Short mmCIF file of C-alpha atoms and ligand atoms in Angstrom, two decimals:
data_model
loop_
_atom_site.label_atom_id
_atom_site.label_comp_id
_atom_site.label_asym_id
_atom_site.label_seq_id
_atom_site.Cartn_x
_atom_site.Cartn_y
_atom_site.Cartn_z
CA UNK A 42 32.94 -5.51 64.81
CA UNK A 43 29.58 -6.95 65.89
CA UNK A 44 26.66 -6.83 63.50
CA UNK A 45 22.94 -7.64 63.32
CA UNK A 46 21.37 -9.63 60.50
CA UNK A 47 17.88 -8.43 59.56
CA UNK A 48 15.55 -10.76 57.67
CA UNK A 49 12.29 -9.91 55.91
CA UNK A 50 10.85 -13.14 54.63
CA UNK A 51 8.08 -13.67 52.08
CA UNK A 52 6.60 -16.92 50.81
CA UNK A 53 8.99 -17.28 47.85
CA UNK A 54 11.69 -14.76 48.72
CA UNK A 55 13.54 -13.05 51.53
CA UNK A 56 15.46 -9.82 51.87
CA UNK A 57 18.40 -9.42 54.21
CA UNK A 58 20.62 -6.69 55.56
CA UNK A 59 23.76 -6.91 57.65
CA UNK A 60 24.02 -3.82 59.87
CA UNK A 61 27.00 -2.80 61.99
CA UNK A 62 25.91 -2.82 65.63
CA UNK A 63 27.89 0.30 66.60
CA UNK A 64 27.96 2.58 63.59
CA UNK A 65 24.52 1.41 62.35
CA UNK A 66 25.98 1.38 58.83
CA UNK A 67 24.53 -1.08 56.34
CA UNK A 68 27.35 -3.49 55.49
CA UNK A 69 25.46 -5.57 52.92
CA UNK A 70 21.97 -6.17 51.60
CA UNK A 71 20.48 -8.79 49.37
CA UNK A 72 17.43 -10.49 47.97
CA UNK A 73 16.92 -14.22 47.47
CA UNK A 74 13.85 -14.75 45.30
CA UNK A 75 11.89 -17.24 43.23
CA UNK A 76 12.45 -19.85 45.91
CA UNK A 77 10.80 -23.11 44.86
CA UNK A 78 10.75 -22.23 41.15
CA UNK A 79 12.91 -24.02 38.58
CA UNK A 80 15.40 -21.17 38.58
CA UNK A 81 15.83 -18.95 41.60
CA UNK A 82 17.65 -15.66 41.75
CA UNK A 83 19.88 -13.95 44.30
CA UNK A 84 21.40 -10.48 44.52
CA UNK A 85 24.00 -9.26 47.01
CA UNK A 86 25.08 -5.63 47.43
CA UNK A 87 28.00 -4.20 49.37
CA UNK A 88 29.91 -0.93 49.16
CA UNK A 89 32.23 -2.78 46.74
CA UNK A 90 29.64 -3.82 44.21
CA UNK A 91 26.54 -5.68 43.12
CA UNK A 92 26.35 -9.41 42.40
CA UNK A 93 23.63 -11.56 40.90
CA UNK A 94 23.23 -15.30 40.55
CA UNK A 95 20.58 -17.54 39.03
CA UNK A 96 20.32 -21.06 40.41
CA UNK A 97 17.77 -23.52 41.72
CA UNK A 98 16.74 -22.64 45.31
CA UNK A 99 14.30 -25.33 46.47
CA UNK A 100 13.37 -23.81 49.84
CA UNK A 101 14.20 -21.09 52.38
CA UNK A 102 16.87 -23.25 54.02
CA UNK A 103 18.69 -23.51 50.68
CA UNK A 104 18.17 -19.76 50.32
CA UNK A 105 20.09 -19.10 53.53
CA UNK A 106 22.90 -21.26 52.13
CA UNK A 107 22.98 -19.02 49.05
CA UNK A 108 23.12 -15.93 51.29
CA UNK A 109 25.98 -17.33 53.39
CA UNK A 110 27.88 -18.23 50.19
CA UNK A 111 27.41 -14.66 48.95
CA UNK A 112 28.94 -13.29 52.17
CA UNK A 113 31.85 -15.74 51.87
CA UNK A 114 32.51 -14.90 48.22
CA UNK A 115 31.83 -11.15 48.11
CA UNK A 116 32.09 -10.07 51.72
CA UNK A 117 31.88 -8.63 54.16
CA UNK A 118 33.21 -11.60 56.06
CA UNK A 119 30.79 -12.88 58.70
CA UNK A 120 33.85 -13.82 60.78
CA UNK A 121 35.06 -10.21 60.79
CA UNK A 122 31.54 -8.83 61.35
CA UNK A 123 29.95 -11.60 63.39
CA UNK A 124 26.18 -11.23 63.76
CA UNK A 125 25.25 -11.16 67.46
CA UNK A 126 21.55 -11.57 66.73
CA UNK A 127 19.07 -12.05 63.90
CA UNK A 128 16.06 -9.71 63.68
CA UNK A 129 12.97 -10.87 61.83
CA UNK A 130 10.22 -8.66 60.47
CA UNK A 131 6.93 -10.33 61.39
CA UNK A 132 3.80 -8.78 59.95
CA UNK A 133 1.16 -9.75 62.50
CA UNK A 134 1.62 -9.84 66.24
CA UNK A 135 -2.12 -9.69 66.97
CA UNK A 136 -3.02 -8.34 70.39
CA UNK A 137 -0.43 -10.66 71.92
CA UNK A 138 2.85 -9.02 70.95
CA UNK A 139 3.35 -5.37 71.81
CA UNK A 140 7.15 -5.29 71.76
CA UNK A 141 10.08 -7.01 70.04
CA UNK A 142 10.26 -10.55 71.35
CA UNK A 143 12.94 -13.21 71.65
CA UNK A 144 11.77 -16.15 69.54
CA UNK A 145 11.32 -19.24 71.71
CA UNK A 146 9.49 -22.36 70.48
CA UNK A 147 6.35 -21.07 72.24
CA UNK A 148 6.63 -17.65 70.60
CA UNK A 149 6.96 -19.34 67.21
CA UNK A 150 3.77 -21.31 67.86
CA UNK A 151 2.01 -18.08 68.75
CA UNK A 152 3.22 -16.39 65.55
CA UNK A 153 1.97 -19.41 63.60
CA UNK A 154 -1.36 -19.20 65.37
CA UNK A 155 -1.72 -15.61 64.16
CA UNK A 156 -1.54 -16.87 60.56
CA UNK A 157 -5.33 -16.88 60.63
CA UNK A 158 -5.19 -13.08 60.73
CA UNK A 159 -2.39 -12.74 58.15
CA UNK A 160 -2.57 -15.84 55.94
CA UNK A 161 -0.22 -14.46 53.30
CA UNK A 162 2.41 -13.09 55.63
CA UNK A 163 2.83 -14.93 58.93
CA UNK A 164 3.38 -18.44 57.46
CA UNK A 165 6.10 -16.96 55.22
CA UNK A 166 7.66 -15.18 58.22
CA UNK A 167 7.66 -18.46 60.17
CA UNK A 168 9.32 -20.27 57.29
CA UNK A 169 12.05 -17.61 57.20
CA UNK A 170 12.54 -17.83 60.97
CA UNK A 171 12.89 -21.63 60.89
CA UNK A 172 15.41 -21.52 58.06
CA UNK A 173 17.40 -18.72 59.75
CA UNK A 174 17.41 -20.62 63.05
CA UNK A 175 18.82 -23.65 61.22
CA UNK A 176 21.50 -21.48 59.58
CA UNK A 177 22.40 -19.61 62.80
CA UNK A 178 21.45 -21.99 65.61
CA UNK A 179 23.61 -20.32 68.26
CA UNK A 180 22.29 -16.77 67.81
CA UNK A 181 19.30 -15.17 69.50
CA UNK A 182 16.47 -14.60 66.98
CA UNK A 183 14.10 -11.71 67.65
CA UNK A 184 10.69 -11.01 66.13
CA UNK A 185 9.85 -7.37 65.42
CA UNK A 186 6.15 -6.98 64.67
CA UNK A 187 4.60 -4.54 62.18
CA UNK A 188 1.59 -4.26 64.46
CA UNK A 189 3.40 -3.80 67.80
CA UNK A 190 3.78 -0.01 67.76
CA UNK A 191 0.00 0.36 67.42
CA UNK A 192 -0.76 -1.72 70.50
CA UNK A 193 -0.90 1.58 72.41
CA UNK A 194 -4.05 2.61 70.53
CA UNK A 195 -6.95 3.12 72.93
CA UNK A 196 -9.87 0.70 72.66
CA UNK A 197 -12.12 3.35 71.13
CA UNK A 198 -9.62 3.72 68.26
CA UNK A 199 -9.19 0.00 67.58
CA UNK A 200 -12.77 -1.19 68.02
CA UNK A 201 -15.07 -1.48 65.00
CA UNK A 202 -18.78 -0.76 65.31
CA UNK A 203 -19.44 -4.46 64.83
CA UNK A 204 -21.46 -6.83 67.00
CA UNK A 205 -19.13 -7.15 70.01
CA UNK A 206 -19.20 -10.88 70.84
CA UNK A 207 -18.60 -11.85 67.22
CA UNK A 208 -15.72 -9.39 66.93
CA UNK A 209 -14.17 -10.71 70.14
CA UNK A 210 -14.53 -14.36 69.18
CA UNK A 211 -12.89 -13.85 65.80
CA UNK A 212 -10.34 -11.25 67.01
CA UNK A 213 -11.77 -8.67 64.61
CA UNK A 214 -10.41 -5.26 65.55
CA UNK A 215 -8.03 -2.69 64.13
CA UNK A 216 -4.37 -3.66 64.50
CA UNK A 217 -2.51 -1.23 62.22
CA UNK A 218 0.67 -1.94 60.27
CA UNK A 219 3.92 -0.21 59.20
CA UNK A 220 4.64 0.13 62.93
CA UNK A 221 8.43 -0.08 62.66
CA UNK A 222 8.41 2.71 60.09
CA UNK A 223 6.06 4.96 62.08
CA UNK A 224 8.15 4.40 65.20
CA UNK A 225 11.48 5.05 63.46
CA UNK A 226 10.24 8.13 61.60
CA UNK A 227 8.49 9.75 64.56
CA UNK A 228 11.65 9.41 66.67
CA UNK A 229 13.91 10.62 63.84
CA UNK A 230 11.65 13.65 63.29
CA UNK A 231 11.79 14.57 66.99
CA UNK A 232 15.60 14.22 66.94
CA UNK A 233 15.81 16.36 63.82
CA UNK A 234 13.80 19.26 65.27
CA UNK A 235 15.67 18.83 68.56
CA UNK A 236 12.59 18.42 70.76
CA UNK A 237 11.71 15.62 73.18
CA UNK A 238 9.55 12.93 71.58
CA UNK A 239 7.37 12.86 74.68
CA UNK A 240 6.25 16.47 74.08
CA UNK A 241 5.28 16.15 70.43
CA UNK A 242 2.04 15.47 68.61
CA UNK A 243 2.85 14.09 65.17
CA UNK A 244 1.01 12.90 62.08
CA UNK A 245 3.23 10.48 60.15
CA UNK A 246 2.34 9.81 56.52
CA UNK A 247 4.00 6.59 55.31
CA UNK A 248 3.23 6.79 51.58
CA UNK A 249 4.81 3.87 49.74
CA UNK A 250 3.32 1.07 47.69
CA UNK A 251 1.34 0.32 50.81
CA UNK A 252 0.42 3.49 52.68
CA UNK A 253 -0.78 4.44 56.13
CA UNK A 254 -1.12 7.43 58.42
CA UNK A 255 -0.37 7.35 62.12
CA UNK A 256 -1.31 9.78 64.87
CA UNK A 257 1.59 9.75 67.32
CA UNK A 258 1.17 11.42 70.70
CA UNK A 259 4.32 11.61 72.81
CA UNK A 260 5.93 8.78 70.84
CA UNK A 261 2.90 6.48 71.15
CA UNK A 262 0.56 5.47 68.35
CA UNK A 263 -2.97 6.59 69.24
CA UNK A 264 -4.60 5.92 65.88
CA UNK A 265 -3.63 4.65 62.45
CA UNK A 266 -5.36 4.27 59.12
CA UNK A 267 -4.75 0.56 58.45
CA UNK A 268 -7.00 -1.74 60.41
CA UNK A 269 -7.76 -5.44 60.67
CA UNK A 270 -5.65 -5.83 57.53
CA UNK A 271 -3.41 -3.48 55.53
CA UNK A 272 -6.37 -2.77 53.21
CA UNK A 273 -8.06 -0.07 55.28
CA UNK A 274 -7.34 3.64 55.04
CA UNK A 275 -5.57 5.41 52.23
CA UNK A 276 -5.95 4.69 48.53
CA UNK A 277 -2.75 2.80 47.67
CA UNK A 278 -0.84 1.55 44.61
CA UNK A 279 -3.23 -1.36 44.08
CA UNK A 280 -5.53 -1.30 47.16
CA UNK A 281 -8.86 0.48 47.58
CA UNK A 282 -8.33 1.71 51.12
CA UNK A 283 -11.60 2.74 52.84
CA UNK A 284 -14.70 1.72 50.93
CA UNK A 285 -18.32 1.37 51.97
CA UNK A 286 -18.57 -2.34 52.95
CA UNK A 287 -22.00 -2.41 51.34
CA UNK A 288 -20.24 -2.11 47.98
CA UNK A 289 -18.79 -5.58 48.58
CA UNK A 290 -22.21 -6.99 49.41
CA UNK A 291 -23.62 -5.38 46.29
CA UNK A 292 -20.79 -6.79 44.16
CA UNK A 293 -21.34 -10.27 45.55
CA UNK A 294 -25.07 -10.16 44.92
CA UNK A 295 -24.78 -8.57 41.51
CA UNK A 296 -21.78 -10.42 39.99
CA UNK A 297 -21.52 -13.50 42.26
CA UNK A 298 -17.82 -12.72 42.56
CA UNK A 299 -16.02 -15.34 44.68
CA UNK A 300 -14.09 -14.54 47.86
CA UNK A 301 -10.65 -15.00 46.29
CA UNK A 302 -11.50 -12.84 43.30
CA UNK A 303 -12.90 -10.18 45.60
CA UNK A 304 -9.72 -10.29 47.65
CA UNK A 305 -7.73 -9.86 44.43
CA UNK A 306 -9.92 -7.01 43.26
CA UNK A 307 -9.61 -5.04 46.50
CA UNK A 308 -5.91 -5.71 47.15
CA UNK A 309 -4.30 -6.06 43.74
CA UNK A 310 -6.44 -4.47 41.04
CA UNK A 311 -7.72 -1.30 42.70
CA UNK A 312 -6.09 1.85 44.09
CA UNK A 313 -4.36 4.15 41.63
CA UNK A 314 -3.71 1.14 39.36
CA UNK A 315 -7.41 0.36 39.09
CA UNK A 316 -8.32 4.01 38.63
CA UNK A 317 -5.70 4.95 36.04
CA UNK A 318 -3.69 1.94 34.85
CA UNK A 319 -0.60 3.33 36.66
CA UNK A 320 0.53 1.65 39.86
CA UNK A 321 3.65 3.81 40.19
CA UNK A 322 3.20 7.36 41.44
CA UNK A 323 5.92 8.61 39.08
CA UNK A 324 3.92 7.44 36.07
CA UNK A 325 0.67 8.73 37.50
CA UNK A 326 1.92 12.25 38.24
CA UNK A 327 3.59 12.44 34.81
CA UNK A 328 0.39 11.36 33.05
CA UNK A 329 -1.70 13.74 35.16
CA UNK A 330 0.66 16.64 34.36
CA UNK A 331 0.32 15.92 30.67
CA UNK A 332 -3.44 16.33 30.96
CA UNK A 333 -4.68 12.72 31.05
CA UNK A 334 -8.10 13.01 32.72
CA UNK A 335 -8.27 9.58 34.35
CA UNK A 336 -4.81 10.11 35.85
CA UNK A 337 -5.80 13.55 37.13
CA UNK A 338 -8.83 12.03 38.80
CA UNK A 339 -6.78 9.20 40.34
CA UNK A 340 -4.27 11.69 41.73
CA UNK A 341 -7.12 13.80 43.05
CA UNK A 342 -8.67 10.79 44.80
CA UNK A 343 -5.29 9.86 46.26
CA UNK A 344 -4.40 13.25 47.74
CA UNK A 345 -7.93 13.96 49.00
CA UNK A 346 -7.84 10.75 51.04
CA UNK A 347 -4.48 11.74 52.55
CA UNK A 348 -5.88 15.17 53.42
CA UNK A 349 -8.98 13.61 54.99
CA UNK A 350 -6.82 11.58 57.37
CA UNK A 351 -4.64 14.57 58.21
CA UNK A 352 -7.80 16.47 59.14
CA UNK A 353 -9.13 13.56 61.17
CA UNK A 354 -5.89 13.17 63.13
CA UNK A 355 -5.54 16.91 63.70
CA UNK A 356 -8.94 16.65 65.36
CA UNK A 357 -8.06 13.50 67.34
CA UNK A 358 -4.75 14.88 68.55
CA UNK A 359 -6.09 18.37 69.19
CA UNK A 360 -3.58 19.85 66.73
CA UNK A 361 -0.14 18.71 65.68
CA UNK A 362 3.42 19.94 66.10
CA UNK A 363 4.81 17.92 63.20
CA UNK A 364 3.49 16.37 60.00
CA UNK A 365 6.04 13.96 58.57
CA UNK A 366 6.16 12.46 55.07
CA UNK A 367 8.08 9.22 54.49
CA UNK A 368 8.49 6.14 52.21
CA UNK A 369 8.78 6.05 48.40
CA UNK A 370 6.04 8.54 47.56
CA UNK A 371 6.27 10.62 50.75
CA UNK A 372 10.02 11.07 50.37
CA UNK A 373 10.06 11.70 46.62
CA UNK A 374 6.82 13.21 45.35
CA UNK A 375 6.71 16.96 45.91
CA UNK A 376 3.40 17.04 44.01
CA UNK A 377 1.70 14.62 46.39
CA UNK A 378 3.08 16.44 49.44
CA UNK A 379 2.01 19.87 48.23
CA UNK A 380 -1.45 18.81 47.13
CA UNK A 381 -2.15 16.71 50.22
CA UNK A 382 -1.65 19.73 52.48
CA UNK A 383 -2.87 22.48 50.12
CA UNK A 384 -5.38 24.99 51.46
CA UNK A 385 -4.79 24.18 55.11
CA UNK A 386 -3.30 27.54 56.13
CA UNK A 387 -6.21 28.22 58.44
CA UNK A 388 -5.23 25.04 60.31
CA UNK A 389 -1.65 26.30 60.69
CA UNK A 390 -0.18 24.23 57.85
CA UNK A 391 1.76 26.00 55.13
CA UNK A 392 4.17 24.32 52.72
CA UNK A 393 7.08 26.31 51.27
CA UNK A 394 7.07 25.44 47.54
CA UNK A 395 10.80 25.99 47.11
CA UNK A 396 11.78 23.90 50.12
CA UNK A 397 9.31 21.23 49.03
CA UNK A 398 10.76 21.05 45.52
CA UNK A 399 14.37 20.66 46.67
CA UNK A 400 15.58 17.06 46.53
CA UNK A 401 17.59 15.92 49.53
CA UNK A 402 18.71 12.65 51.04
CA UNK A 403 18.29 13.37 54.74
CA UNK A 404 15.52 14.75 56.95
CA UNK A 405 14.39 18.27 56.06
CA UNK A 406 11.71 20.84 56.76
CA UNK A 407 9.39 21.79 53.88
CA UNK A 408 7.00 24.16 55.68
CA UNK A 409 7.37 27.93 55.80
CA UNK A 410 8.87 29.58 58.88
CA UNK A 411 5.40 31.00 59.60
CA UNK A 412 3.70 27.59 59.54
CA UNK A 413 2.45 26.67 63.03
CA UNK A 414 2.79 22.98 62.19
CA UNK A 415 6.29 21.99 61.04
CA UNK A 416 6.10 19.77 57.98
CA UNK A 417 9.05 17.46 57.32
CA UNK A 418 10.33 14.79 54.98
CA UNK A 419 12.12 12.06 56.92
CA UNK A 420 13.48 8.97 55.13
CA UNK A 421 12.33 5.76 56.76
CA UNK A 422 14.66 2.86 57.56
CA UNK A 423 12.67 -0.12 58.77
CA UNK A 424 15.67 -2.47 58.71
CA UNK A 425 17.67 -0.19 61.00
CA UNK A 426 14.71 0.04 63.39
CA UNK A 427 14.46 -3.78 63.40
CA UNK A 428 18.22 -4.01 64.07
CA UNK A 429 17.97 -1.55 66.98
CA UNK A 430 15.01 -3.32 68.55
CA UNK A 431 16.68 -6.70 68.02
CA UNK A 432 19.82 -5.55 69.83
CA UNK A 433 17.75 -4.19 72.72
CA UNK A 434 16.19 -7.62 73.24
CA UNK A 435 19.29 -9.70 72.55
CA UNK A 436 21.71 -7.78 74.77
P1 AMP B 581 8.03 2.01 48.89
O1 AMP B 581 6.92 1.01 49.05
O2 AMP B 581 8.23 2.87 50.08
O3 AMP B 581 9.30 1.41 48.37
O4 AMP B 581 7.53 3.01 47.74
C1 AMP B 581 7.47 2.61 46.41
C2 AMP B 581 6.69 3.62 45.58
O5 AMP B 581 7.25 4.94 45.73
C3 AMP B 581 6.73 3.36 44.09
O6 AMP B 581 5.78 2.43 43.68
C4 AMP B 581 6.46 4.73 43.52
O7 AMP B 581 5.06 4.88 43.37
C5 AMP B 581 6.91 5.69 44.58
N1 AMP B 581 8.07 6.49 44.16
C6 AMP B 581 9.37 6.17 44.17
N2 AMP B 581 10.13 7.18 43.68
C7 AMP B 581 9.27 8.17 43.36
C8 AMP B 581 9.42 9.50 42.82
N3 AMP B 581 10.61 10.00 42.51
N4 AMP B 581 8.29 10.23 42.64
C9 AMP B 581 7.08 9.74 42.96
N5 AMP B 581 6.89 8.51 43.47
C10 AMP B 581 7.95 7.74 43.67
#
């Protein structure tokens, strides 16, 4: 019973999933966190139960030891479900990586080199890859890049209106992120409506803690709302999304705010958190429903930005066949879905309130039968997409 091990590594933690290669069932998942702190923490989940352990985990290599112990103690047995490959989520593939890639020493150097563009993420991904290679030296390791799906964007979509030679020298362009999710969801949506991916124009709304929109034409990303970094585009849990860059100049001149504090402000203290004090959409919609004015405004700002991108991508694509909501907010918040697409009947978009309000685990249609554009909710599964792409490369 062959399996694939999927690793998503951060600087002081990593998540893992063991996925059956044939049935695509998740056999186990876990989180090893607080690596490098006095007391680390590990969780391991299988269909039989949930386990937790607190212990010192000095580095990622020790973390992989903890993970292997968890499999040995709580199952499933790695002998009975031997991993045939390890898939790694890598945030930034720059303009170099446009597909899942077998990790050779040269590829690892290239991923490290891209740390300049993703200083928080790529070094952590590299650390996870090194530790996983030490733990599973005989297996192929494959990098699946968050940016890769968007490498099909045309130059006029990824180029900023910035002085060209400077942009080229410093590799400043739009890259886009959440690619594995946009790819998985756009294919799952096509499967669900039973139409060939190649024939469909889709707008995929990945609304989670981080959030981005993708215009998908025939299965290829042609534009997306995140750019050089995951800060551009939608208003998010704690990120501003699009903002006039002159505001940053003004802030620097007026308050002398330093670069790190500015980074913190834009990425961690803004978005719906900065507007309302709520970073979680559940809290925000509850507060807004109870009449709290700042929460109502924050929700209004959030959904208007989503709508603006839907309008932009309808124009870019020349209409859409499908609009697809996914991720934590997209899959669960009927309020956000309804308000984001409200008043767009003249553009062929009409949500059915009853269908929208019905909770459901799998993919489902929430538009009316009369709606020209079919609106869907499709759960994302980035780990499964990484496992599939990993197998394609490793086989
Ligand atoms: P993700 O990054 O995809 O895991 O999404 C996480 C976010 O989804 C959370 O921070 C919440 O804001 C949001 N979320 C999860 N469940 C719900 C829900 N039932 N209603 C509204 N938002 C939700």
